[in-house]
Amino acid sequence: REKIHERCKNICPPKDTFDRTLLHTHDKSRTDLEQVPKIFMKPDFALDDSLTFNSVLPWSHFNTAGGKGNRDAASSKLLQEKLSHYLDIVEVNIAHQISLRSEAFFHAMTSQHELQDYLKKTSQAVKMLRDKIAQIDKVMCEGSLQILRLALTRNNCVKVYNKLKLMATVHQTQPTVQVLLSTSEFVGALDLIATTQEVLQQELQGIHSFRHLGSQLCELEKLISKMMIAEFSTYSHSDLNRPLEDDCQVLEECVINKVSQIEEIDTDVVVKLADQMRMLNFLQWFDLLKDIFSKFTIFLHRVKATLNIIHSVVLSVLDKNQRTRELEEISQQKNAARDNSLDTEVAYLTHEGMFISDAFNEGELASVAVDTTSQRNVSPNSEPCSSDSVSEPECTTDSSSSKEQTSSSATPGGVDVMVSEDMKLTDVELGKLANNIQELLYSASDICHDRAVKFLMARAKDGFLEKLNSMEFITLSRLMETFILDTEQICGRKSMSLLGALQSQANKFVNRFHEERKTKLSLLLDNERWKQADVPAEFQDLVDSISGGKIALPEKKSGTTEERKPAEVLIVEGQQYAVVGTVLLLIRIILEYCQCVDNIPSVTTDMLTRLSDLLKYFNSRSCQLVLGAGAMQVVGLKTITTKNLALASRCLQLIVHYIPVIRTHFEARLPPKQYNMLRHFDHITKDYHDHIAEIAAKLVAIMDSLFDKLLSKYEVKAPVPSACFRNICKQMAKMHEAIFDLLPEEQTQMLFLRINASYKLHLKKQLCHLNVINDGGPQNGLVTADVAFYTGNLQALKGLKDLDLNMAEIWEQKR
């Protein structure tokens, strides 16, 4: 075709002539093409569109009605010719375009022929290559692939064989477990059950003949659990019921033995053991309680020793687990390093979708299975194969089920603990077990404390404990606190029941202790005549024992107290205190409160409250009796004298002196969060100071009323000194005589300064009333002489020599 085309080109006119002809033809074709309506050139031209169809073929050319048929036929023919002309124009243009690209068409055909030749040669080369590959496959590969196929088949046969052996072994699990249980080999039985359950879930899953074996093994586990609990309970009972001593076993026998030794108790009349126990006196009952606490302590030591063995086993297993995990991590790191060094490039075979490496791995697993399966169930508790027809290797499984390891660890007692990997608890479970063991020890301690509380309450029914004196209760409290501390040291936790009972009894003791002493103080105050009392030597020793701010009751001195005579006053840090007998006893009572806090620290807060109440009661009651003149009705005093008032003031000052010491004593024994309770002492101190100030004001008021009565009748006339001033000096001397031996010199001076101020005020008022002024006249001279007499007598009194009386203030200042 190309040759024909070349020949035609030679026949064709020259190129320039052809180009001109072609250009002319092209212009003509474009002109003709423009005659074709634009609607035919649209990309979406389609005659199924009604508008397009009506535009191309108007219905007016096909309407034959109205006798116009000939004209319409002519129009239709003309339309047909027009459309044919349009078609010719388009076809001519298409032919022209094809003629312009004739060379490209012929070149494409030539290229297609060459491509066909290349494909033919390629097909022949491929056929030759396939023949060579087929020969190579037959000579070199078929034998090797057959070897691999046989190896895979052999491995599958080994798996089936091992599976059958495993099924035979599993089939003998239940009889073997029964044999182990008959010899109390619980660990071996549980190990075998756990191994069998793992095999059933992993390697024998779906085996129809073993569908009920799993549930049967679970029932066996429950049975073993009950058997172990029963055996452990039997051991625990026998261990805990061992004699605490040769002559005593349990608490009830301890009480019975003690009661039976008391001849005064008639067991025929008093039948109940609790009633018999209540007939014991304090010393007998206290010895019994001490014996019971001793037995409880031995019991807890025994329980702790047993639990420590169990706890040490748990801790050894936890330690072994930790070391096993560390070894596994090291082994995994080594294996990862070894795997990275191997060549991982493997050839892919289409046979059964296997890799060559998979085939080799299967072979390695088979060889490993031969070495490792023989190790299954090899332990001190392993069972023999029950089937005589199965050889020793038949008691094994393949490598996937023989990954269990046996861990050996030694307890502190030297007992080796064999722990199978299948039987291991998780670390969380082991930790929970260790905590439960500790909780069991706590429970044992709580039970001992509860029994002790029951014993204590049985004796307290008739109010026996509330009737104990201070020393007896302190002895009992110390015994109970010692037992609480001992059990806390044994168990590591403080049990609260006995402590709560002790606190309850302590509160009752504090209430009785306080009520007894408050009643005693009330009786003392109601019988107090507010006269100065002698101070026995024992009370002076009592005060001397409070040295350096520390409170401690002195030891009783045998034979020396009677030889020492009572003193007139109490010496406290060099100061003399004239006191009444009630205050001496109050000091002893206060020290008893402080001593009780030392002996029973748990009642510190209650004792502080009660002591505050006692001090407030003494202050208020003494105020009622002295300042309020209640002693006149209570004990029949004719009047409340200045000596009574001064003595009451000095007694209050003695108590105020010891309040800081008492506060320090309690502060050292209170917890920091309760320091706010010390504010009670501040309030008490203020109340006492107010009371002392009221007594001083009362003494001044007595003299003030006397001055008002005497000076209101004063007249400035002879003789000198006047009767009024002689009477005033006499009353001042009586006042001084009444208080000087009771109050310190400083307080006496301050009191007389206040009395003198009252005297000057009344004298000044009377002089103003009499219109006597400081003018140097006769009246002024008489007044000056009387005042000089008064001043001389006042300063002549003991301790008032240097008193600044400032008598110039009696005169009205000149304006």
mmCIF file of N, CA and C in Angstrom, residues 659-754:
data_model
loop_
_atom_site.group_PDB
_atom_site.id
_atom_site.type_symbol
_atom_site.label_atom_id
_atom_site.label_comp_id
_atom_site.label_asym_id
_atom_site.label_seq_id
_atom_site.Cartn_x
_atom_site.Cartn_y
_atom_site.Cartn_z
ATOM 1 N N ILE A 659 -1.835 28.236 139.604
ATOM 2 C CA ILE A 659 -2.528 28.018 138.322
ATOM 3 C C ILE A 659 -1.538 27.921 137.152
ATOM 4 N N PRO A 660 -0.507 28.786 137.026
ATOM 5 C CA PRO A 660 0.466 28.598 135.927
ATOM 6 C C PRO A 660 1.181 27.252 135.990
ATOM 7 N N VAL A 661 1.474 26.779 137.192
ATOM 8 C CA VAL A 661 2.131 25.477 137.323
ATOM 9 C C VAL A 661 1.195 24.368 136.838
ATOM 10 N N ILE A 662 -0.076 24.474 137.227
ATOM 11 C CA ILE A 662 -1.064 23.480 136.779
ATOM 12 C C ILE A 662 -1.214 23.533 135.264
ATOM 13 N N ARG A 663 -1.261 24.725 134.713
ATOM 14 C CA ARG A 663 -1.392 24.886 133.253
ATOM 15 C C ARG A 663 -0.215 24.235 132.532
ATOM 16 N N THR A 664 1.001 24.473 133.012
ATOM 17 C CA THR A 664 2.186 23.871 132.400
ATOM 18 C C THR A 664 2.129 22.352 132.472
ATOM 19 N N HIS A 665 1.665 21.854 133.598
ATOM 20 C CA HIS A 665 1.561 20.402 133.778
ATOM 21 C C HIS A 665 0.621 19.792 132.732
ATOM 22 N N PHE A 666 -0.526 20.393 132.535
ATOM 23 C CA PHE A 666 -1.496 19.857 131.567
ATOM 24 C C PHE A 666 -1.032 20.112 130.130
ATOM 25 N N GLU A 667 -0.394 21.230 129.885
ATOM 26 C CA GLU A 667 0.062 21.535 128.523
ATOM 27 C C GLU A 667 1.066 20.495 128.031
ATOM 28 N N ALA A 668 1.915 19.994 128.939
ATOM 29 C CA ALA A 668 2.906 18.990 128.563
ATOM 30 C C ALA A 668 2.268 17.644 128.243
ATOM 31 N N ARG A 669 1.015 17.450 128.625
ATOM 32 C CA ARG A 669 0.356 16.158 128.428
ATOM 33 C C ARG A 669 -0.805 16.211 127.453
ATOM 34 N N LEU A 670 -1.129 17.387 126.976
ATOM 35 C CA LEU A 670 -2.203 17.530 125.985
ATOM 36 C C LEU A 670 -1.632 17.429 124.580
ATOM 37 N N PRO A 671 -2.371 16.833 123.644
ATOM 38 C CA PRO A 671 -1.946 16.900 122.236
ATOM 39 C C PRO A 671 -2.079 18.331 121.724
ATOM 40 N N PRO A 672 -1.251 18.724 120.770
ATOM 41 C CA PRO A 672 -1.255 20.127 120.300
ATOM 42 C C PRO A 672 -2.622 20.612 119.821
ATOM 43 N N LYS A 673 -3.407 19.718 119.229
ATOM 44 C CA LYS A 673 -4.702 20.164 118.695
ATOM 45 C C LYS A 673 -5.702 20.525 119.802
ATOM 46 N N GLN A 674 -5.382 20.208 121.066
ATOM 47 C CA GLN A 674 -6.292 20.504 122.172
ATOM 48 C C GLN A 674 -5.731 21.584 123.096
ATOM 49 N N TYR A 675 -4.716 22.310 122.602
ATOM 50 C CA TYR A 675 -4.145 23.387 123.421
ATOM 51 C C TYR A 675 -5.169 24.497 123.703
ATOM 52 N N ASN A 676 -6.179 24.585 122.861
ATOM 53 C CA ASN A 676 -7.169 25.637 123.094
ATOM 54 C C ASN A 676 -7.940 25.435 124.407
ATOM 55 N N MET A 677 -7.888 24.230 124.960
ATOM 56 C CA MET A 677 -8.567 23.986 126.238
ATOM 57 C C MET A 677 -7.858 24.694 127.386
ATOM 58 N N LEU A 678 -6.593 25.074 127.173
ATOM 59 C CA LEU A 678 -5.853 25.750 128.242
ATOM 60 C C LEU A 678 -6.403 27.136 128.540
ATOM 61 N N ARG A 679 -7.260 27.638 127.662
ATOM 62 C CA ARG A 679 -7.836 28.955 127.899
ATOM 63 C C ARG A 679 -8.703 28.971 129.159
ATOM 64 N N HIS A 680 -9.157 27.784 129.601
ATOM 65 C CA HIS A 680 -9.934 27.726 130.842
ATOM 66 C C HIS A 680 -9.131 28.301 132.008
ATOM 67 N N PHE A 681 -7.840 28.011 132.035
ATOM 68 C CA PHE A 681 -7.007 28.525 133.130
ATOM 69 C C PHE A 681 -6.887 30.050 133.068
ATOM 70 N N ASP A 682 -6.857 30.617 131.860
ATOM 71 C CA ASP A 682 -6.816 32.077 131.740
ATOM 72 C C ASP A 682 -8.091 32.697 132.303
ATOM 73 N N HIS A 683 -9.228 32.091 131.993
ATOM 74 C CA HIS A 683 -10.499 32.607 132.508
ATOM 75 C C HIS A 683 -10.561 32.488 134.035
ATOM 76 N N ILE A 684 -10.079 31.343 134.541
ATOM 77 C CA ILE A 684 -10.087 31.151 135.995
ATOM 78 C C ILE A 684 -9.193 32.170 136.684
ATOM 79 N N THR A 685 -7.997 32.418 136.119
ATOM 80 C CA THR A 685 -7.075 33.398 136.709
ATOM 81 C C THR A 685 -7.723 34.776 136.772
ATOM 82 N N LYS A 686 -8.399 35.148 135.686
ATOM 83 C CA LYS A 686 -9.074 36.455 135.667
ATOM 84 C C LYS A 686 -10.166 36.509 136.734
ATOM 85 N N ASP A 687 -10.953 35.425 136.869
ATOM 86 C CA ASP A 687 -12.011 35.404 137.878
ATOM 87 C C ASP A 687 -11.429 35.525 139.287
ATOM 88 N N TYR A 688 -10.328 34.837 139.530
ATOM 89 C CA TYR A 688 -9.705 34.918 140.868
ATOM 90 C C TYR A 688 -9.180 36.327 141.146
ATOM 91 N N HIS A 689 -8.535 36.942 140.141
ATOM 92 C CA HIS A 689 -8.037 38.312 140.333
ATOM 93 C C HIS A 689 -9.191 39.278 140.593
ATOM 94 N N ASP A 690 -10.286 39.085 139.865
ATOM 95 C CA ASP A 690 -11.455 39.944 140.098
ATOM 96 C C ASP A 690 -11.982 39.760 141.522
ATOM 97 N N HIS A 691 -11.984 38.525 141.977
ATOM 98 C CA HIS A 691 -12.462 38.239 143.336
ATOM 99 C C HIS A 691 -11.550 38.909 144.378
ATOM 100 N N ILE A 692 -10.234 38.780 144.160
ATOM 101 C CA ILE A 692 -9.278 39.406 145.092
ATOM 102 C C ILE A 692 -9.472 40.929 145.112
ATOM 103 N N ALA A 693 -9.692 41.517 143.924
ATOM 104 C CA ALA A 693 -9.914 42.964 143.845
ATOM 105 C C ALA A 693 -11.201 43.362 144.565
ATOM 106 N N GLU A 694 -12.223 42.514 144.452
ATOM 107 C CA GLU A 694 -13.480 42.809 145.148
ATOM 108 C C GLU A 694 -13.295 42.772 146.674
ATOM 109 N N ILE A 695 -12.474 41.828 147.161
ATOM 110 C CA ILE A 695 -12.220 41.772 148.609
ATOM 111 C C ILE A 695 -11.478 43.029 149.065
ATOM 112 N N ALA A 696 -10.467 43.452 148.295
ATOM 113 C CA ALA A 696 -9.738 44.680 148.640
ATOM 114 C C ALA A 696 -10.682 45.879 148.635
ATOM 115 N N ALA A 697 -11.578 45.935 147.637
ATOM 116 C CA ALA A 697 -12.542 47.035 147.582
ATOM 117 C C ALA A 697 -13.495 46.990 148.770
ATOM 118 N N LYS A 698 -13.815 45.734 149.199
ATOM 119 C CA LYS A 698 -14.699 45.597 150.366
ATOM 120 C C LYS A 698 -14.018 46.136 151.626
ATOM 121 N N LEU A 699 -12.716 45.844 151.790
ATOM 122 C CA LEU A 699 -11.988 46.365 152.958
ATOM 123 C C LEU A 699 -11.947 47.883 152.939
ATOM 124 N N VAL A 700 -11.703 48.453 151.773
ATOM 125 C CA VAL A 700 -11.694 49.919 151.646
ATOM 126 C C VAL A 700 -13.080 50.468 151.917
ATOM 127 N N ALA A 701 -14.111 49.752 151.451
ATOM 128 C CA ALA A 701 -15.489 50.229 151.656
ATOM 129 C C ALA A 701 -15.861 50.235 153.136
ATOM 130 N N ILE A 702 -15.350 49.234 153.876
ATOM 131 C CA ILE A 702 -15.630 49.209 155.325
ATOM 132 C C ILE A 702 -15.097 50.480 155.991
ATOM 133 N N MET A 703 -13.850 50.832 155.700
ATOM 134 C CA MET A 703 -13.259 52.033 156.278
ATOM 135 C C MET A 703 -13.909 53.291 155.714
ATOM 136 N N ASP A 704 -14.333 53.218 154.470
ATOM 137 C CA ASP A 704 -14.975 54.378 153.851
ATOM 138 C C ASP A 704 -16.271 54.719 154.575
ATOM 139 N N SER A 705 -17.058 53.692 154.896
ATOM 140 C CA SER A 705 -18.312 53.952 155.634
ATOM 141 C C SER A 705 -18.017 54.473 157.039
ATOM 142 N N LEU A 706 -16.920 53.966 157.639
ATOM 143 C CA LEU A 706 -16.537 54.447 158.958
ATOM 144 C C LEU A 706 -16.118 55.916 158.910
ATOM 145 N N PHE A 707 -15.329 56.304 157.922
ATOM 146 C CA PHE A 707 -14.919 57.698 157.761
ATOM 147 C C PHE A 707 -16.133 58.594 157.544
ATOM 148 N N ASP A 708 -17.054 58.134 156.741
ATOM 149 C CA ASP A 708 -18.240 58.949 156.469
ATOM 150 C C ASP A 708 -19.053 59.178 157.748
ATOM 151 N N LYS A 709 -19.123 58.127 158.559
ATOM 152 C CA LYS A 709 -19.899 58.239 159.789
ATOM 153 C C LYS A 709 -19.208 59.158 160.806
ATOM 154 N N LEU A 710 -17.882 59.010 160.983
ATOM 155 C CA LEU A 710 -17.175 59.777 161.994
ATOM 156 C C LEU A 710 -16.921 61.215 161.561
ATOM 157 N N LEU A 711 -16.425 61.402 160.340
ATOM 158 C CA LEU A 711 -16.066 62.745 159.891
ATOM 159 C C LEU A 711 -17.280 63.624 159.626
ATOM 160 N N SER A 712 -18.413 63.017 159.435
ATOM 161 C CA SER A 712 -19.615 63.849 159.238
ATOM 162 C C SER A 712 -19.988 64.612 160.523
ATOM 163 N N LYS A 713 -19.503 64.133 161.689
ATOM 164 C CA LYS A 713 -19.772 64.798 162.981
ATOM 165 C C LYS A 713 -18.562 65.598 163.487
ATOM 166 N N TYR A 714 -17.565 65.673 162.635
ATOM 167 C CA TYR A 714 -16.330 66.359 163.068
ATOM 168 C C TYR A 714 -16.571 67.858 163.180
ATOM 169 N N GLU A 715 -16.082 68.431 164.317
ATOM 170 C CA GLU A 715 -16.156 69.885 164.533
ATOM 171 C C GLU A 715 -14.754 70.384 164.867
ATOM 172 N N VAL A 716 -14.424 71.511 164.309
ATOM 173 C CA VAL A 716 -13.089 72.081 164.514
ATOM 174 C C VAL A 716 -13.106 72.892 165.804
ATOM 175 N N LYS A 717 -12.671 72.222 166.878
ATOM 176 C CA LYS A 717 -12.622 72.901 168.168
ATOM 177 C C LYS A 717 -11.702 72.084 169.073
ATOM 178 N N ALA A 718 -11.340 72.685 170.182
ATOM 179 C CA ALA A 718 -10.492 72.012 171.153
ATOM 180 C C ALA A 718 -11.316 70.927 171.836
ATOM 181 N N PRO A 719 -10.693 69.932 172.445
ATOM 182 C CA PRO A 719 -9.228 69.768 172.568
ATOM 183 C C PRO A 719 -8.610 69.148 171.324
ATOM 184 N N VAL A 720 -7.330 69.101 171.257
ATOM 185 C CA VAL A 720 -6.567 68.507 170.165
ATOM 186 C C VAL A 720 -5.697 67.395 170.761
ATOM 187 N N PRO A 721 -5.685 66.215 170.239
ATOM 188 C CA PRO A 721 -6.509 65.791 169.097
ATOM 189 C C PRO A 721 -7.954 65.618 169.490
ATOM 190 N N SER A 722 -8.813 65.768 168.505
ATOM 191 C CA SER A 722 -10.247 65.678 168.762
ATOM 192 C C SER A 722 -10.642 64.222 168.973
ATOM 193 N N ALA A 723 -11.806 64.027 169.585
ATOM 194 C CA ALA A 723 -12.320 62.664 169.817
ATOM 195 C C ALA A 723 -12.514 61.915 168.495
ATOM 196 N N CYS A 724 -12.944 62.664 167.460
ATOM 197 C CA CYS A 724 -13.166 62.038 166.133
ATOM 198 C C CYS A 724 -11.879 61.441 165.606
ATOM 199 N N PHE A 725 -10.793 62.206 165.663
ATOM 200 C CA PHE A 725 -9.542 61.713 165.104
ATOM 201 C C PHE A 725 -8.955 60.600 165.974
ATOM 202 N N ARG A 726 -9.168 60.669 167.286
ATOM 203 C CA ARG A 726 -8.689 59.574 168.120
ATOM 204 C C ARG A 726 -9.436 58.275 167.779
ATOM 205 N N ASN A 727 -10.731 58.398 167.524
ATOM 206 C CA ASN A 727 -11.535 57.226 167.148
ATOM 207 C C ASN A 727 -11.086 56.658 165.801
ATOM 208 N N ILE A 728 -10.803 57.587 164.850
ATOM 209 C CA ILE A 728 -10.339 57.141 163.520
ATOM 210 C C ILE A 728 -9.014 56.401 163.637
ATOM 211 N N CYS A 729 -8.089 56.928 164.386
ATOM 212 C CA CYS A 729 -6.793 56.277 164.552
ATOM 213 C C CYS A 729 -6.944 54.921 165.229
ATOM 214 N N LYS A 730 -7.883 54.822 166.158
ATOM 215 C CA LYS A 730 -8.127 53.551 166.818
ATOM 216 C C LYS A 730 -8.617 52.495 165.822
ATOM 217 N N GLN A 731 -9.558 52.892 164.932
ATOM 218 C CA GLN A 731 -10.093 51.952 163.938
ATOM 219 C C GLN A 731 -9.029 51.564 162.898
ATOM 220 N N MET A 732 -8.180 52.512 162.556
ATOM 221 C CA MET A 732 -7.101 52.217 161.611
ATOM 222 C C MET A 732 -6.127 51.212 162.225
ATOM 223 N N ALA A 733 -5.854 51.367 163.536
ATOM 224 C CA ALA A 733 -4.958 50.435 164.215
ATOM 225 C C ALA A 733 -5.570 49.033 164.254
ATOM 226 N N LYS A 734 -6.884 48.942 164.477
ATOM 227 C CA LYS A 734 -7.550 47.642 164.460
ATOM 228 C C LYS A 734 -7.476 46.989 163.070
ATOM 229 N N MET A 735 -7.711 47.802 162.042
ATOM 230 C CA MET A 735 -7.614 47.287 160.670
ATOM 231 C C MET A 735 -6.207 46.751 160.385
ATOM 232 N N HIS A 736 -5.210 47.534 160.809
ATOM 233 C CA HIS A 736 -3.835 47.115 160.574
ATOM 234 C C HIS A 736 -3.522 45.836 161.331
ATOM 235 N N GLU A 737 -4.003 45.764 162.557
ATOM 236 C CA GLU A 737 -3.746 44.580 163.360
ATOM 237 C C GLU A 737 -4.399 43.335 162.754
ATOM 238 N N ALA A 738 -5.565 43.525 162.104
ATOM 239 C CA ALA A 738 -6.303 42.386 161.542
ATOM 240 C C ALA A 738 -5.639 41.844 160.276
ATOM 241 N N ILE A 739 -5.079 42.695 159.461
ATOM 242 C CA ILE A 739 -4.623 42.250 158.143
ATOM 243 C C ILE A 739 -3.115 42.149 158.009
ATOM 244 N N PHE A 740 -2.357 42.800 158.903
ATOM 245 C CA PHE A 740 -0.924 42.878 158.678
ATOM 246 C C PHE A 740 -0.269 41.498 158.712
ATOM 247 N N ASP A 741 -0.711 40.620 159.617
ATOM 248 C CA ASP A 741 -0.127 39.291 159.712
ATOM 249 C C ASP A 741 -0.642 38.347 158.622
ATOM 250 N N LEU A 742 -1.644 38.787 157.885
ATOM 251 C CA LEU A 742 -2.238 37.923 156.859
ATOM 252 C C LEU A 742 -1.761 38.293 155.453
ATOM 253 N N LEU A 743 -1.673 39.586 155.173
ATOM 254 C CA LEU A 743 -1.300 40.043 153.835
ATOM 255 C C LEU A 743 0.165 40.450 153.802
ATOM 256 N N PRO A 744 0.817 40.351 152.663
ATOM 257 C CA PRO A 744 2.195 40.821 152.541
ATOM 258 C C PRO A 744 2.270 42.332 152.779
ATOM 259 N N GLU A 745 3.451 42.802 153.135
ATOM 260 C CA GLU A 745 3.645 44.215 153.447
ATOM 261 C C GLU A 745 3.280 45.103 152.268
ATOM 262 N N GLU A 746 3.627 44.680 151.042
ATOM 263 C CA GLU A 746 3.318 45.511 149.865
ATOM 264 C C GLU A 746 1.817 45.677 149.707
ATOM 265 N N GLN A 747 1.085 44.578 149.880
ATOM 266 C CA GLN A 747 -0.373 44.669 149.742
ATOM 267 C C GLN A 747 -0.979 45.513 150.881
ATOM 268 N N THR A 748 -0.399 45.405 152.093
ATOM 269 C CA THR A 748 -0.892 46.211 153.215
ATOM 270 C C THR A 748 -0.699 47.699 152.935
ATOM 271 N N GLN A 749 0.454 48.058 152.421
ATOM 272 C CA GLN A 749 0.713 49.459 152.096
ATOM 273 C C GLN A 749 -0.249 49.964 151.016
ATOM 274 N N MET A 750 -0.448 49.157 149.944
ATOM 275 C CA MET A 750 -1.366 49.576 148.878
ATOM 276 C C MET A 750 -2.782 49.728 149.408
ATOM 277 N N LEU A 751 -3.180 48.829 150.296
ATOM 278 C CA LEU A 751 -4.522 48.902 150.851
ATOM 279 C C LEU A 751 -4.682 50.163 151.709
ATOM 280 N N PHE A 752 -3.682 50.475 152.546
ATOM 281 C CA PHE A 752 -3.805 51.663 153.392
ATOM 282 C C PHE A 752 -3.685 52.955 152.586
ATOM 283 N N LEU A 753 -2.983 52.909 151.471
ATOM 284 C CA LEU A 753 -2.976 54.087 150.581
ATOM 285 C C LEU A 753 -4.378 54.359 150.056
ATOM 286 N N ARG A 754 -5.078 53.289 149.684
ATOM 287 C CA ARG A 754 -6.447 53.466 149.200
ATOM 288 C C ARG A 754 -7.363 53.929 150.337
#
